[in-house]
Amino acid sequence: MAYVVTEACIRCKYMECVEICPVACFAAGEVMLVIDPTECIDCGLCEPACPANAIFHETDPRTQEWQSINASHAAIWPKIARKGAPINDADAWNGRPGKAELFSGKPAGAA
Ligand code: SF4
Ligand code: SF4
């Protein structure tokens, strides 16, 4: 079992989750992070730490569309263990609905 990062993370990337995860199983994309389900130990520490309420357990129906995105992109995006700078306009995007269309499959740092 694993936790899953969902749409609310897009264009936020506050990365409080990264700092608290004991096994460094987050991977970084251009506009959001994902959790590697093969490494997540299901501890649940990241869920309340996320200021955007973007993380849910995989049994939560809100993760349905995002489980395969987390799994496939965690395998190809770089793993991240330290908090970086959030996206400049992160606060303006926090809580906005309908961000799924802004998803990017590019890894963090890609040109
Ligand atoms: S703390 Fe939440 S919004 Fe921020 S990067 Fe982690 S999952 Fe995404
Ligand atoms: S549930 Fe625990 S192990 Fe899994 S991503 Fe969150 S903090 Fe890391």
PDB file of C-alpha atoms and ligand atoms in Angstrom:
ATOM      1  CA  MET A   1       0.000   0.000   0.000  1.00  0.00           C
ATOM      2  CA  ALA A   2       1.144   3.530  -0.660  1.00  0.00           C
ATOM      3  CA  TYR A   3       0.179   7.165  -0.506  1.00  0.00           C
ATOM      4  CA  VAL A   4      -0.478   9.079  -3.735  1.00  0.00           C
ATOM      5  CA  VAL A   5       0.139  12.705  -4.795  1.00  0.00           C
ATOM      6  CA  THR A   6      -2.838  14.184  -6.643  1.00  0.00           C
ATOM      7  CA  GLU A   7      -3.854  17.214  -8.707  1.00  0.00           C
ATOM      8  CA  ALA A   8      -3.644  19.759  -5.860  1.00  0.00           C
ATOM      9  CA  CYS A   9       0.161  19.493  -5.972  1.00  0.00           C
ATOM     10  CA  ILE A  10       0.333  20.911  -9.506  1.00  0.00           C
ATOM     11  CA  ARG A  11       2.186  24.248  -9.563  1.00  0.00           C
ATOM     12  CA  CYS A  12       2.617  24.158  -5.764  1.00  0.00           C
ATOM     13  CA  LYS A  13       5.607  21.968  -4.962  1.00  0.00           C
ATOM     14  CA  TYR A  14       5.988  23.335  -1.416  1.00  0.00           C
ATOM     15  CA  MET A  15       7.853  20.088  -0.698  1.00  0.00           C
ATOM     16  CA  GLU A  16       7.010  19.810   3.008  1.00  0.00           C
ATOM     17  CA  CYS A  17       6.325  16.176   2.107  1.00  0.00           C
ATOM     18  CA  VAL A  18       9.886  15.594   0.959  1.00  0.00           C
ATOM     19  CA  GLU A  19      11.349  16.795   4.242  1.00  0.00           C
ATOM     20  CA  ILE A  20       9.216  14.482   6.345  1.00  0.00           C
ATOM     21  CA  CYS A  21       9.397  11.258   4.301  1.00  0.00           C
ATOM     22  CA  PRO A  22      11.654   8.740   6.082  1.00  0.00           C
ATOM     23  CA  VAL A  23      12.487   6.779   2.929  1.00  0.00           C
ATOM     24  CA  ALA A  24      12.914   9.556   0.312  1.00  0.00           C
ATOM     25  CA  CYS A  25      10.445   8.058  -2.117  1.00  0.00           C
ATOM     26  CA  PHE A  26       9.284  11.295  -3.769  1.00  0.00           C
ATOM     27  CA  ALA A  27      10.217  12.040  -7.382  1.00  0.00           C
ATOM     28  CA  ALA A  28      10.147  15.502  -8.928  1.00  0.00           C
ATOM     29  CA  GLY A  29       8.490  16.531 -12.156  1.00  0.00           C
ATOM     30  CA  GLU A  30       8.346  19.936 -13.784  1.00  0.00           C
ATOM     31  CA  VAL A  31       5.118  20.992 -12.038  1.00  0.00           C
ATOM     32  CA  MET A  32       4.453  18.415  -9.309  1.00  0.00           C
ATOM     33  CA  LEU A  33       5.902  15.600  -7.244  1.00  0.00           C
ATOM     34  CA  VAL A  34       4.868  11.950  -7.153  1.00  0.00           C
ATOM     35  CA  ILE A  35       5.360   9.089  -4.677  1.00  0.00           C
ATOM     36  CA  ASP A  36       7.061   5.867  -5.733  1.00  0.00           C
ATOM     37  CA  PRO A  37       4.593   3.148  -4.647  1.00  0.00           C
ATOM     38  CA  THR A  38       7.355   0.533  -4.678  1.00  0.00           C
ATOM     39  CA  GLU A  39       9.267   2.447  -1.988  1.00  0.00           C
ATOM     40  CA  CYS A  40       6.540   4.101   0.120  1.00  0.00           C
ATOM     41  CA  ILE A  41       6.278   2.365   3.510  1.00  0.00           C
ATOM     42  CA  ASP A  42       2.722   3.613   4.093  1.00  0.00           C
ATOM     43  CA  CYS A  43       3.689   5.573   7.215  1.00  0.00           C
ATOM     44  CA  GLY A  44       1.231   8.408   6.482  1.00  0.00           C
ATOM     45  CA  LEU A  45       3.517  11.210   7.720  1.00  0.00           C
ATOM     46  CA  CYS A  46       3.338  13.159   4.466  1.00  0.00           C
ATOM     47  CA  GLU A  47      -0.448  13.437   4.253  1.00  0.00           C
ATOM     48  CA  PRO A  48      -0.965  15.958   7.110  1.00  0.00           C
ATOM     49  CA  ALA A  49       2.329  17.713   6.249  1.00  0.00           C
ATOM     50  CA  CYS A  50       1.150  18.785   2.784  1.00  0.00           C
ATOM     51  CA  PRO A  51      -0.207  22.359   2.912  1.00  0.00           C
ATOM     52  CA  ALA A  52      -2.085  21.819  -0.354  1.00  0.00           C
ATOM     53  CA  ASN A  53      -3.950  18.681   0.808  1.00  0.00           C
ATOM     54  CA  ALA A  54      -2.610  16.887  -2.243  1.00  0.00           C
ATOM     55  CA  ILE A  55      -1.700  13.541  -0.651  1.00  0.00           C
ATOM     56  CA  PHE A  56      -4.146  10.731   0.072  1.00  0.00           C
ATOM     57  CA  HIS A  57      -3.915   7.006   0.783  1.00  0.00           C
ATOM     58  CA  GLU A  58      -4.380   4.833  -2.277  1.00  0.00           C
ATOM     59  CA  THR A  59      -7.652   3.515  -0.873  1.00  0.00           C
ATOM     60  CA  ASP A  60      -9.116   7.045  -1.145  1.00  0.00           C
ATOM     61  CA  PRO A  61     -11.166   7.430  -4.355  1.00  0.00           C
ATOM     62  CA  ARG A  62      -9.574  10.852  -4.967  1.00  0.00           C
ATOM     63  CA  THR A  63      -6.362   9.031  -5.927  1.00  0.00           C
ATOM     64  CA  GLN A  64      -7.952   6.977  -8.680  1.00  0.00           C
ATOM     65  CA  GLU A  65      -6.724   8.973 -11.696  1.00  0.00           C
ATOM     66  CA  TRP A  66      -3.332   9.620 -10.094  1.00  0.00           C
ATOM     67  CA  GLN A  67      -2.145   6.186  -9.014  1.00  0.00           C
ATOM     68  CA  SER A  68      -0.796   5.207 -12.423  1.00  0.00           C
ATOM     69  CA  ILE A  69       0.751   8.674 -12.912  1.00  0.00           C
ATOM     70  CA  ASN A  70       2.597   8.362  -9.591  1.00  0.00           C
ATOM     71  CA  ALA A  71       3.813   4.862 -10.403  1.00  0.00           C
ATOM     72  CA  SER A  72       4.925   5.520 -13.979  1.00  0.00           C
ATOM     73  CA  HIS A  73       6.583   8.875 -13.367  1.00  0.00           C
ATOM     74  CA  ALA A  74       8.288   7.873 -10.110  1.00  0.00           C
ATOM     75  CA  ALA A  75      10.163   5.353 -12.230  1.00  0.00           C
ATOM     76  CA  ILE A  76      11.560   8.022 -14.579  1.00  0.00           C
ATOM     77  CA  TRP A  77      11.688  11.345 -12.686  1.00  0.00           C
ATOM     78  CA  PRO A  78      14.640  12.124 -10.378  1.00  0.00           C
ATOM     79  CA  LYS A  79      14.195  11.191  -6.729  1.00  0.00           C
ATOM     80  CA  ILE A  80      14.225  14.135  -4.353  1.00  0.00           C
ATOM     81  CA  ALA A  81      15.135  14.061  -0.656  1.00  0.00           C
ATOM     82  CA  ARG A  82      15.580  17.769   0.107  1.00  0.00           C
ATOM     83  CA  LYS A  83      13.124  20.612  -0.110  1.00  0.00           C
ATOM     84  CA  GLY A  84      13.774  22.950  -3.035  1.00  0.00           C
ATOM     85  CA  ALA A  85      12.307  26.339  -3.917  1.00  0.00           C
ATOM     86  CA  PRO A  86       8.561  26.254  -4.605  1.00  0.00           C
ATOM     87  CA  ILE A  87       7.284  27.492  -7.939  1.00  0.00           C
ATOM     88  CA  ASN A  88       7.203  31.320  -7.847  1.00  0.00           C
ATOM     89  CA  ASP A  89       3.437  31.657  -8.022  1.00  0.00           C
ATOM     90  CA  ALA A  90       2.695  28.609  -5.854  1.00  0.00           C
ATOM     91  CA  ASP A  91       0.458  30.493  -3.443  1.00  0.00           C
ATOM     92  CA  ALA A  92      -1.711  31.789  -6.280  1.00  0.00           C
ATOM     93  CA  TRP A  93      -2.297  28.221  -7.495  1.00  0.00           C
ATOM     94  CA  ASN A  94      -2.902  26.596  -4.101  1.00  0.00           C
ATOM     95  CA  GLY A  95      -6.453  25.303  -3.887  1.00  0.00           C
ATOM     96  CA  ARG A  96      -7.437  26.127  -7.456  1.00  0.00           C
ATOM     97  CA  PRO A  97      -9.636  23.467  -9.068  1.00  0.00           C
ATOM     98  CA  GLY A  98      -9.097  22.093 -12.570  1.00  0.00           C
ATOM     99  CA  LYS A  99      -5.304  22.015 -12.581  1.00  0.00           C
ATOM    100  CA  ALA A 100      -5.049  18.526 -14.072  1.00  0.00           C
ATOM    101  CA  GLU A 101      -4.706  19.941 -17.593  1.00  0.00           C
ATOM    102  CA  LEU A 102      -1.494  21.671 -16.482  1.00  0.00           C
ATOM    103  CA  PHE A 103       0.194  18.336 -15.736  1.00  0.00           C
ATOM    104  CA  SER A 104       3.550  17.881 -17.424  1.00  0.00           C
ATOM    105  CA  GLY A 105       5.381  14.593 -17.886  1.00  0.00           C
ATOM    106  CA  LYS A 106       8.735  16.393 -17.968  1.00  0.00           C
ATOM    107  CA  PRO A 107      11.145  15.807 -15.098  1.00  0.00           C
ATOM    108  CA  ALA A 108      12.168  18.635 -12.761  1.00  0.00           C
ATOM    109  CA  GLY A 109      14.854  20.830 -14.214  1.00  0.00           C
ATOM    110  CA  ALA A 110      14.067  19.950 -17.843  1.00  0.00           C
ATOM    111  CA  ALA A 111      14.470  22.767 -20.350  1.00  0.00           C
TER     112      ALA A 111
HETATM  113  S1  SF4 B   1       3.854  19.258   0.157  1.00  0.00           S
HETATM  114 FE1  SF4 B   1       2.049  18.692  -1.029  1.00  0.00          FE
HETATM  115  S2  SF4 B   1       1.847  20.280  -2.624  1.00  0.00           S
HETATM  116 FE2  SF4 B   1       3.871  20.350  -1.779  1.00  0.00          FE
HETATM  117  S3  SF4 B   1       5.173  19.140  -3.100  1.00  0.00           S
HETATM  118 FE3  SF4 B   1       4.500  17.836  -1.432  1.00  0.00          FE
HETATM  119  S4  SF4 B   1       2.640  16.870  -2.193  1.00  0.00           S
HETATM  120 FE4  SF4 B   1       3.058  18.607  -3.498  1.00  0.00          FE
HETATM  121  S1  SF4 B   2       3.484   7.634   3.417  1.00  0.00           S
HETATM  122 FE1  SF4 B   2       5.473   7.809   4.455  1.00  0.00          FE
HETATM  123  S2  SF4 B   2       6.878   6.633   3.181  1.00  0.00           S
HETATM  124 FE2  SF4 B   2       5.055   7.030   1.949  1.00  0.00          FE
HETATM  125  S3  SF4 B   2       5.551   8.899   0.799  1.00  0.00           S
HETATM  126 FE3  SF4 B   2       4.451   9.515   2.680  1.00  0.00          FE
HETATM  127  S4  SF4 B   2       6.078   9.956   4.170  1.00  0.00           S
HETATM  128 FE4  SF4 B   2       7.021   8.761   2.509  1.00  0.00          FE
END
